[in-house]
XYZ file of C-alpha atoms in Angstrom:
486
model
C -3.595 9.060 -94.239
C -6.492 7.491 -96.146
C -8.337 4.302 -95.579
C -8.807 1.562 -98.112
C -11.704 3.388 -99.698
C -9.701 6.608 -100.083
C -11.810 8.459 -97.510
C -10.255 9.848 -94.542
C -11.443 7.724 -91.511
C -11.414 9.755 -88.299
C -12.237 8.800 -84.729
C -12.062 10.245 -81.215
C -10.307 9.004 -78.119
C -12.692 7.829 -75.449
C -10.154 6.938 -72.691
C -6.397 6.751 -72.122
C -4.909 4.448 -69.420
C -1.176 4.430 -69.760
C -0.377 2.914 -73.101
C -3.861 1.544 -73.643
C -6.238 3.827 -75.712
C -9.981 3.344 -76.403
C -11.275 5.058 -79.542
C -14.694 5.525 -81.112
C -15.206 5.415 -84.891
C -18.678 6.369 -86.295
C -18.067 5.850 -89.998
C -15.992 2.623 -90.207
C -14.279 0.347 -87.593
C -10.547 -0.070 -88.337
C -9.528 -3.788 -88.655
C -7.110 -5.346 -85.998
C -3.423 -4.534 -86.427
C -4.434 -1.151 -88.108
C -2.148 1.701 -87.387
C -3.719 4.929 -86.066
C -2.187 8.332 -85.623
C -2.780 11.192 -83.216
C -1.144 14.448 -82.332
C -0.235 17.421 -84.455
C 2.553 15.726 -86.595
C 1.123 12.143 -86.344
C 3.769 11.595 -83.763
C 1.544 9.359 -81.499
C 1.086 5.905 -83.069
C -1.374 3.397 -81.867
C -1.938 -0.136 -82.984
C -5.513 -1.730 -82.834
C -5.477 -4.935 -80.883
C -9.233 -5.526 -80.243
C -12.547 -4.419 -81.458
C -14.839 -3.826 -78.290
C -18.131 -3.299 -80.137
C -19.566 -1.859 -83.374
C -18.075 1.575 -82.798
C -15.126 1.155 -80.329
C -11.701 -0.206 -80.651
C -8.879 -0.706 -78.119
C -5.249 -0.140 -79.132
C -1.787 -0.020 -77.633
C 0.425 2.975 -78.098
C 3.743 2.251 -79.802
C 5.082 5.662 -78.749
C 4.773 7.601 -75.421
C 1.316 8.958 -74.937
C 2.005 12.415 -73.439
C -0.564 14.968 -74.545
C -3.380 12.443 -75.405
C -6.648 13.298 -73.935
C -10.362 12.348 -74.235
C -11.852 13.973 -77.393
C -8.537 14.020 -79.305
C -8.909 13.174 -82.910
C -7.260 9.920 -84.321
C -6.673 9.164 -88.008
C -6.748 5.695 -89.533
C -3.633 4.883 -91.673
C -5.695 2.320 -93.556
C -2.961 -0.405 -93.039
C -0.758 -2.192 -90.511
C 2.624 -1.332 -89.224
C 5.127 -1.410 -92.215
C 8.944 -1.391 -92.485
C 11.237 -0.619 -95.504
C 12.863 -3.502 -97.487
C 15.407 -3.301 -100.335
C 19.092 -3.512 -100.962
C 19.521 -0.057 -99.706
C 18.586 -0.906 -96.038
C 21.976 -2.790 -95.685
C 24.392 -1.147 -93.311
C 21.615 0.893 -91.795
C 20.131 1.058 -88.271
C 16.249 1.212 -87.869
C 13.580 1.578 -85.193
C 10.315 -0.384 -85.100
C 8.719 2.198 -87.552
C 11.413 1.753 -90.112
C 12.848 5.226 -89.266
C 16.592 5.402 -89.494
C 18.422 6.032 -86.171
C 22.038 6.238 -87.425
C 21.957 10.083 -88.083
C 22.193 9.493 -91.787
C 19.548 10.241 -94.635
C 16.725 7.684 -95.069
C 17.562 4.927 -97.638
C 16.277 5.461 -101.202
C 14.451 2.973 -103.405
C 12.739 1.010 -100.693
C 9.437 -0.899 -100.610
C 7.345 -0.786 -97.436
C 5.939 -4.098 -96.255
C 3.676 -5.161 -93.449
C 5.333 -6.725 -90.354
C 2.409 -9.192 -90.048
C 3.234 -12.058 -92.326
C 2.339 -15.716 -92.259
C 4.909 -18.488 -91.989
C 5.945 -20.165 -95.177
C 3.726 -23.099 -96.038
C 5.046 -26.580 -95.530
C 5.275 -27.268 -99.279
C 7.897 -24.566 -99.496
C 10.029 -25.540 -96.575
C 13.382 -27.413 -97.085
C 13.656 -30.830 -95.345
C 17.403 -31.114 -95.873
C 19.517 -30.900 -92.540
C 22.801 -29.047 -92.906
C 25.354 -27.978 -90.226
C 26.041 -24.272 -89.839
C 29.643 -23.855 -88.747
C 30.469 -20.935 -86.302
C 34.207 -21.327 -85.817
C 33.661 -21.710 -81.968
C 34.975 -25.000 -80.746
C 32.621 -25.966 -77.974
C 29.525 -25.146 -80.187
C 30.693 -26.968 -83.333
C 31.773 -29.936 -81.449
C 29.068 -30.517 -78.745
C 26.033 -28.449 -79.976
C 26.251 -28.004 -83.666
C 23.895 -25.448 -85.193
C 21.402 -26.169 -87.985
C 21.397 -24.035 -91.277
C 17.889 -22.575 -91.386
C 17.372 -23.652 -87.810
C 16.883 -21.810 -84.323
C 19.461 -21.896 -81.631
C 18.984 -20.477 -78.118
C 21.654 -18.941 -75.871
C 20.335 -19.558 -72.392
C 21.885 -17.778 -69.421
C 21.170 -15.335 -66.591
C 22.434 -11.800 -66.517
C 26.145 -11.188 -67.057
C 27.303 -14.702 -68.256
C 28.135 -13.559 -71.788
C 25.120 -13.878 -74.035
C 25.610 -10.623 -75.972
C 29.454 -11.248 -76.250
C 28.865 -14.654 -77.850
C 26.260 -13.244 -80.375
C 28.683 -10.463 -81.339
C 31.476 -13.015 -81.782
C 29.270 -15.049 -84.078
C 28.547 -12.010 -86.303
C 32.382 -11.339 -86.535
C 32.922 -15.073 -87.521
C 30.183 -15.123 -90.167
C 31.723 -12.343 -91.987
C 35.044 -14.255 -92.215
C 37.413 -11.285 -91.724
C 39.979 -13.821 -90.643
C 40.874 -17.122 -92.346
C 38.673 -19.887 -91.106
C 36.047 -22.427 -91.787
C 33.978 -21.754 -94.936
C 30.301 -20.968 -94.330
C 27.553 -20.373 -96.838
C 26.590 -17.305 -94.862
C 29.717 -15.366 -95.904
C 27.802 -14.144 -98.894
C 24.651 -13.763 -96.858
C 23.122 -11.021 -94.655
C 23.199 -10.610 -90.895
C 20.213 -8.988 -89.193
C 20.672 -7.933 -85.601
C 17.379 -7.368 -83.703
C 17.697 -5.742 -80.325
C 14.515 -6.384 -78.170
C 14.312 -4.569 -74.962
C 18.115 -4.538 -74.209
C 20.364 -1.565 -73.207
C 20.683 1.367 -75.550
C 24.404 1.565 -75.006
C 24.854 -2.094 -76.389
C 23.242 -1.033 -79.653
C 25.549 1.907 -79.953
C 28.602 -0.091 -79.091
C 27.641 -2.876 -81.529
C 27.104 -0.426 -84.287
C 30.615 1.085 -83.729
C 32.262 -2.277 -83.304
C 30.637 -3.640 -86.604
C 31.687 -0.518 -88.457
C 35.249 -0.911 -87.309
C 35.239 -4.668 -88.244
C 34.070 -3.804 -91.800
C 30.901 -5.969 -91.247
C 28.161 -3.368 -91.759
C 27.857 -3.646 -95.636
C 26.101 -6.950 -95.179
C 24.205 -6.062 -91.958
C 20.997 -4.539 -90.906
C 20.218 -3.478 -87.306
C 16.818 -3.018 -85.875
C 16.350 -1.739 -82.270
C 13.386 -1.560 -79.805
C 15.260 -0.737 -76.693
C 14.577 -0.933 -72.941
C 13.416 2.817 -72.775
C 10.703 2.285 -75.308
C 6.996 1.487 -74.639
C 6.039 -2.101 -74.455
C 3.991 -2.011 -77.738
C 7.219 -0.915 -79.615
C 9.306 -3.656 -78.019
C 6.612 -6.229 -78.863
C 6.695 -5.455 -82.531
C 10.416 -4.950 -83.230
C 10.991 -8.754 -83.731
C 8.199 -8.817 -86.465
C 9.803 -5.879 -88.079
C 13.265 -7.479 -88.255
C 11.733 -10.756 -89.571
C 9.986 -8.850 -92.477
C 13.406 -7.639 -93.515
C 14.961 -11.135 -93.125
C 12.157 -12.629 -95.294
C 12.764 -10.126 -97.981
C 16.430 -11.165 -98.282
C 15.472 -14.878 -98.207
C 12.556 -14.755 -100.662
C 13.327 -11.948 -103.012
C 17.185 -11.889 -103.000
C 17.502 -15.625 -102.437
C 20.248 -15.039 -99.879
C 20.928 -16.801 -96.621
C 20.224 -14.759 -93.484
C 21.700 -14.931 -90.073
C 19.085 -13.458 -87.713
C 20.441 -12.529 -84.261
C 17.852 -11.696 -81.635
C 18.915 -10.176 -78.302
C 16.756 -10.858 -76.300
C 13.795 -13.149 -76.993
C 12.824 -13.105 -73.375
C 12.248 -9.361 -73.633
C 9.713 -10.092 -76.516
C 7.741 -12.379 -74.125
C 8.148 -9.686 -71.412
C 6.739 -6.936 -73.684
C 3.886 -9.219 -74.561
C 3.224 -9.751 -70.753
C 3.119 -6.007 -70.305
C 0.778 -5.545 -73.274
C -1.550 -8.314 -72.079
C -1.693 -6.811 -68.567
C -2.474 -3.350 -69.947
C -5.157 -4.765 -72.086
C -6.771 -6.235 -69.070
C -6.278 -9.971 -69.939
C -6.326 -12.469 -66.908
C -2.653 -13.427 -66.286
C -1.553 -17.051 -66.608
C 1.216 -19.001 -64.627
C 3.761 -16.706 -62.896
C 2.007 -13.581 -64.364
C 2.782 -14.527 -67.971
C 0.138 -13.646 -70.703
C -2.293 -16.434 -71.574
C -1.456 -16.038 -75.162
C 2.369 -16.498 -74.771
C 2.561 -19.785 -76.669
C 0.706 -18.397 -79.642
C 2.591 -15.170 -79.821
C 6.003 -16.928 -79.676
C 4.857 -19.507 -82.320
C 3.769 -16.635 -84.676
C 7.142 -15.171 -84.443
C 9.335 -18.361 -84.402
C 7.513 -20.202 -87.262
C 8.428 -17.461 -89.716
C 12.091 -18.361 -89.171
C 12.468 -21.204 -91.693
C 14.607 -22.857 -94.416
C 12.757 -22.680 -97.732
C 13.563 -23.519 -101.370
C 14.883 -19.975 -101.961
C 17.164 -19.496 -98.912
C 17.345 -19.925 -95.186
C 16.989 -17.839 -92.123
C 19.185 -19.122 -89.417
C 18.428 -17.614 -86.043
C 20.482 -17.405 -82.866
C 18.528 -16.001 -80.026
C 19.777 -14.994 -76.587
C 17.318 -16.071 -73.861
C 17.524 -14.395 -70.466
C 16.561 -16.982 -67.844
C 14.898 -15.265 -64.880
C 16.666 -16.143 -61.630
C 18.733 -18.952 -63.616
C 15.352 -20.949 -63.429
C 15.111 -23.215 -66.412
C 11.576 -24.365 -65.444
C 10.370 -20.785 -66.006
C 7.427 -20.822 -68.514
C 9.255 -18.326 -70.754
C 12.357 -20.692 -71.014
C 10.255 -23.728 -71.428
C 8.227 -22.253 -74.303
C 11.290 -20.965 -76.079
C 13.146 -24.403 -75.699
C 10.290 -26.150 -77.656
C 11.169 -24.155 -80.808
C 14.884 -24.660 -80.929
C 17.026 -27.167 -82.827
C 20.051 -26.352 -80.606
C 20.230 -25.121 -76.972
C 23.434 -23.502 -75.745
C 23.329 -23.129 -72.062
C 25.709 -20.557 -70.368
C 26.883 -21.393 -66.865
C 27.631 -18.791 -64.173
C 29.865 -21.380 -62.348
C 32.087 -21.785 -65.554
C 32.143 -18.050 -65.991
C 33.420 -17.596 -62.352
C 36.256 -20.232 -63.121
C 37.331 -18.101 -66.203
C 36.292 -20.876 -68.622
C 35.044 -18.657 -71.530
C 32.814 -19.004 -73.554
C 31.011 -20.069 -70.344
C 29.007 -22.833 -72.169
C 27.855 -25.728 -70.124
C 28.847 -28.830 -72.233
C 26.571 -31.209 -70.372
C 23.408 -29.000 -70.406
C 23.970 -27.779 -73.973
C 22.332 -30.041 -76.766
C 21.532 -30.054 -80.378
C 19.162 -32.159 -82.490
C 21.838 -32.141 -85.229
C 24.286 -34.251 -83.198
C 23.284 -37.612 -84.699
C 25.512 -39.960 -86.783
C 23.316 -39.374 -89.875
C 23.974 -35.651 -89.935
C 27.432 -34.939 -88.351
C 28.965 -38.236 -89.290
C 30.049 -41.255 -87.173
C 33.488 -39.890 -86.089
C 32.061 -36.565 -84.899
C 29.216 -38.253 -83.061
C 31.384 -40.726 -81.232
C 33.883 -38.044 -80.206
C 31.155 -35.827 -78.836
C 29.677 -38.656 -76.869
C 33.102 -39.576 -75.456
C 33.742 -35.942 -74.451
C 30.475 -35.773 -72.758
C 31.040 -39.058 -70.852
C 34.360 -37.814 -69.741
C 33.135 -34.508 -68.512
C 30.110 -36.183 -66.786
C 32.529 -38.649 -64.919
C 34.640 -35.703 -63.779
C 31.508 -33.888 -62.528
C 30.582 -37.027 -60.486
C 34.062 -37.193 -59.016
C 34.184 -33.534 -57.943
C 32.502 -34.257 -54.583
C 34.958 -36.998 -53.774
C 37.924 -34.771 -54.774
C 36.477 -31.948 -52.459
C 36.176 -34.248 -49.422
C 39.160 -36.644 -49.816
C 41.489 -35.046 -52.222
C 42.691 -36.160 -55.701
C 45.113 -38.737 -54.229
C 42.373 -41.052 -52.944
C 41.111 -41.719 -56.501
C 42.081 -44.798 -58.389
C 44.661 -44.268 -61.136
C 41.924 -44.720 -63.655
C 39.715 -42.057 -62.214
C 42.757 -39.730 -61.994
C 43.334 -40.165 -65.711
C 39.627 -39.283 -66.285
C 40.091 -36.089 -64.264
C 43.135 -35.079 -66.130
C 41.539 -35.589 -69.530
C 38.392 -33.710 -68.398
C 40.262 -30.799 -67.195
C 42.432 -30.568 -70.303
C 39.212 -30.829 -72.420
C 37.545 -28.022 -70.560
C 40.618 -25.790 -71.073
C 40.899 -26.721 -74.732
C 37.196 -25.857 -75.281
C 37.986 -22.335 -74.067
C 38.614 -19.830 -76.871
C 39.831 -16.221 -77.180
C 37.244 -13.982 -78.955
C 37.919 -11.204 -81.458
C 35.316 -9.054 -79.720
C 37.097 -9.307 -76.332
C 40.691 -8.790 -77.450
C 40.904 -5.396 -75.929
C 39.795 -6.691 -72.396
C 41.559 -10.030 -72.304
C 44.901 -9.265 -74.168
C 44.326 -12.715 -76.043
C 44.208 -12.447 -79.940
C 40.911 -13.830 -81.209
C 40.887 -17.252 -82.867
C 38.524 -18.905 -85.388
C 38.835 -22.682 -85.300
C 37.472 -25.149 -88.134
C 35.459 -28.042 -87.167
C 38.119 -30.448 -88.274
C 40.797 -28.749 -86.035
C 38.446 -28.809 -83.119
C 37.748 -32.471 -83.506
C 41.285 -33.282 -83.979
C 42.300 -31.480 -80.771
C 39.652 -33.303 -78.702
C 40.583 -36.670 -80.107
C 44.250 -36.238 -79.390
C 43.454 -35.126 -75.666
C 41.206 -38.148 -75.197
C 44.168 -40.457 -76.496
C 46.241 -38.886 -73.668
C 48.677 -37.271 -76.123
C 48.828 -34.061 -73.931
C 48.814 -36.005 -70.608
C 52.231 -34.504 -69.652
C 51.379 -30.973 -70.672
C 50.408 -28.362 -68.039
C 46.672 -27.548 -68.171
C 47.557 -23.901 -68.707
C 49.141 -24.733 -72.098
C 45.673 -25.734 -73.347
C 43.824 -22.682 -72.081
C 42.631 -19.992 -74.478
C 44.229 -21.336 -77.577
C 42.907 -22.123 -81.049
C 44.262 -25.276 -82.647
C 45.641 -27.917 -80.489
C 49.186 -27.411 -82.024
C 49.346 -24.036 -80.315
C 49.624 -25.939 -76.984
C 52.967 -27.365 -78.121
C 54.332 -23.916 -78.849
C 52.877 -22.549 -75.509
C 54.445 -25.364 -73.449
C 57.949 -24.334 -74.643
C 57.488 -20.846 -73.462
C 55.815 -21.614 -70.092
C 57.721 -22.794 -66.979
C 57.186 -26.353 -65.771
C 54.343 -26.514 -63.132
C 55.113 -27.927 -59.687
C 53.960 -31.559 -59.122
C 50.241 -31.711 -58.427
C 49.695 -27.982 -59.080
C 47.343 -28.710 -61.935
C 44.805 -30.420 -59.671
C 45.234 -28.118 -56.688
C 41.785 -26.642 -57.341
C 40.196 -29.753 -58.848
């Protein structure tokens, strides 16, 4: 590889400490973010992160460093990390270097672009607020997403973040009849940061079977890869997303699983580079690094990148600095609850903790806003009454409070939904529900139209009318059975 002047720029390794490599260059010092290569086939890749003095640079290896030793020669590539962009990258799976990992030939006619781009200027950003419909009742009604915005899926391990992301990809493609969305003609980019390798393989297979791959790109930097690689894979996916937004003028759905792993990789890199840790061991530059990534996700005059990001919450602690920093960038926060998951209420979204900046009368409309507020009020009252029910029983409540409990429990069950991605496990056929049908169902429950229906008739259905058909096929419950576990 040649430098900017066309002359080979060589250096030698001074020290190797795990993934951190110090190098000396006598001729010309490589700039920060330069990519350096070592090894017989350039198989060891190092990114320059700091210039120590006039002759030495310190870098982080993006690949394993086996075989590196003092005195080994390194070659300057003359530029930063680059990834391929172009129409031919659709339906393909890449690693952080832009290499294909789907066992097929590399895509033809691609352009290579740097992963280090600046966010779009304010003058180019769109100020129009639009709702992005997902076809998932509880999200569309209580925490509507913004087109060109950032939504976070918060939850601990095993509460359903990846399942929810996968379901959204299914719904965006519209392989079933459902709500119209501008992203049907758009592109989905799935970015796997530091998650399990098997999840990537399963997702690829599922997307292929669902016929979704032609409008999808996958980029993976998985759990078994070095921290430098995991730290840069988000930037690589964003460069691809920016190409489709700015050059192809298409809307992009960017799914990130998991943004916490990006922060975690940054923490590892920071520790390896010898920086003094900040609160709870996080890197002192966490806010800056996260902002550099998040601010590139924007709605411009040419198109929009709508991002949905899974956020692992360490020990379910929402005051953790990583969760707090991510919260500040989001227009919608979808919080997954372990308690709801244990009760079988899937998707296990907590309706009282989840929120959206879109849920205002000026954006969603007066009817939707009023209904959402009434639903929250009903569920909050039920939450307050749970302690009394646990101690004294449902019979001790006033008739008015008993009605509130009945409404709340029916709303909770109506807001569950069978997913296409879990059909093989649950036996329930997946459902896509339009916003109008979701609002209609909630409104009818609040008006006590389904007061005499068993709660089970509203569980795991799509539209509210399905409860009527379900009631006819189900046996009548015994008196008080509905509230036995209230």
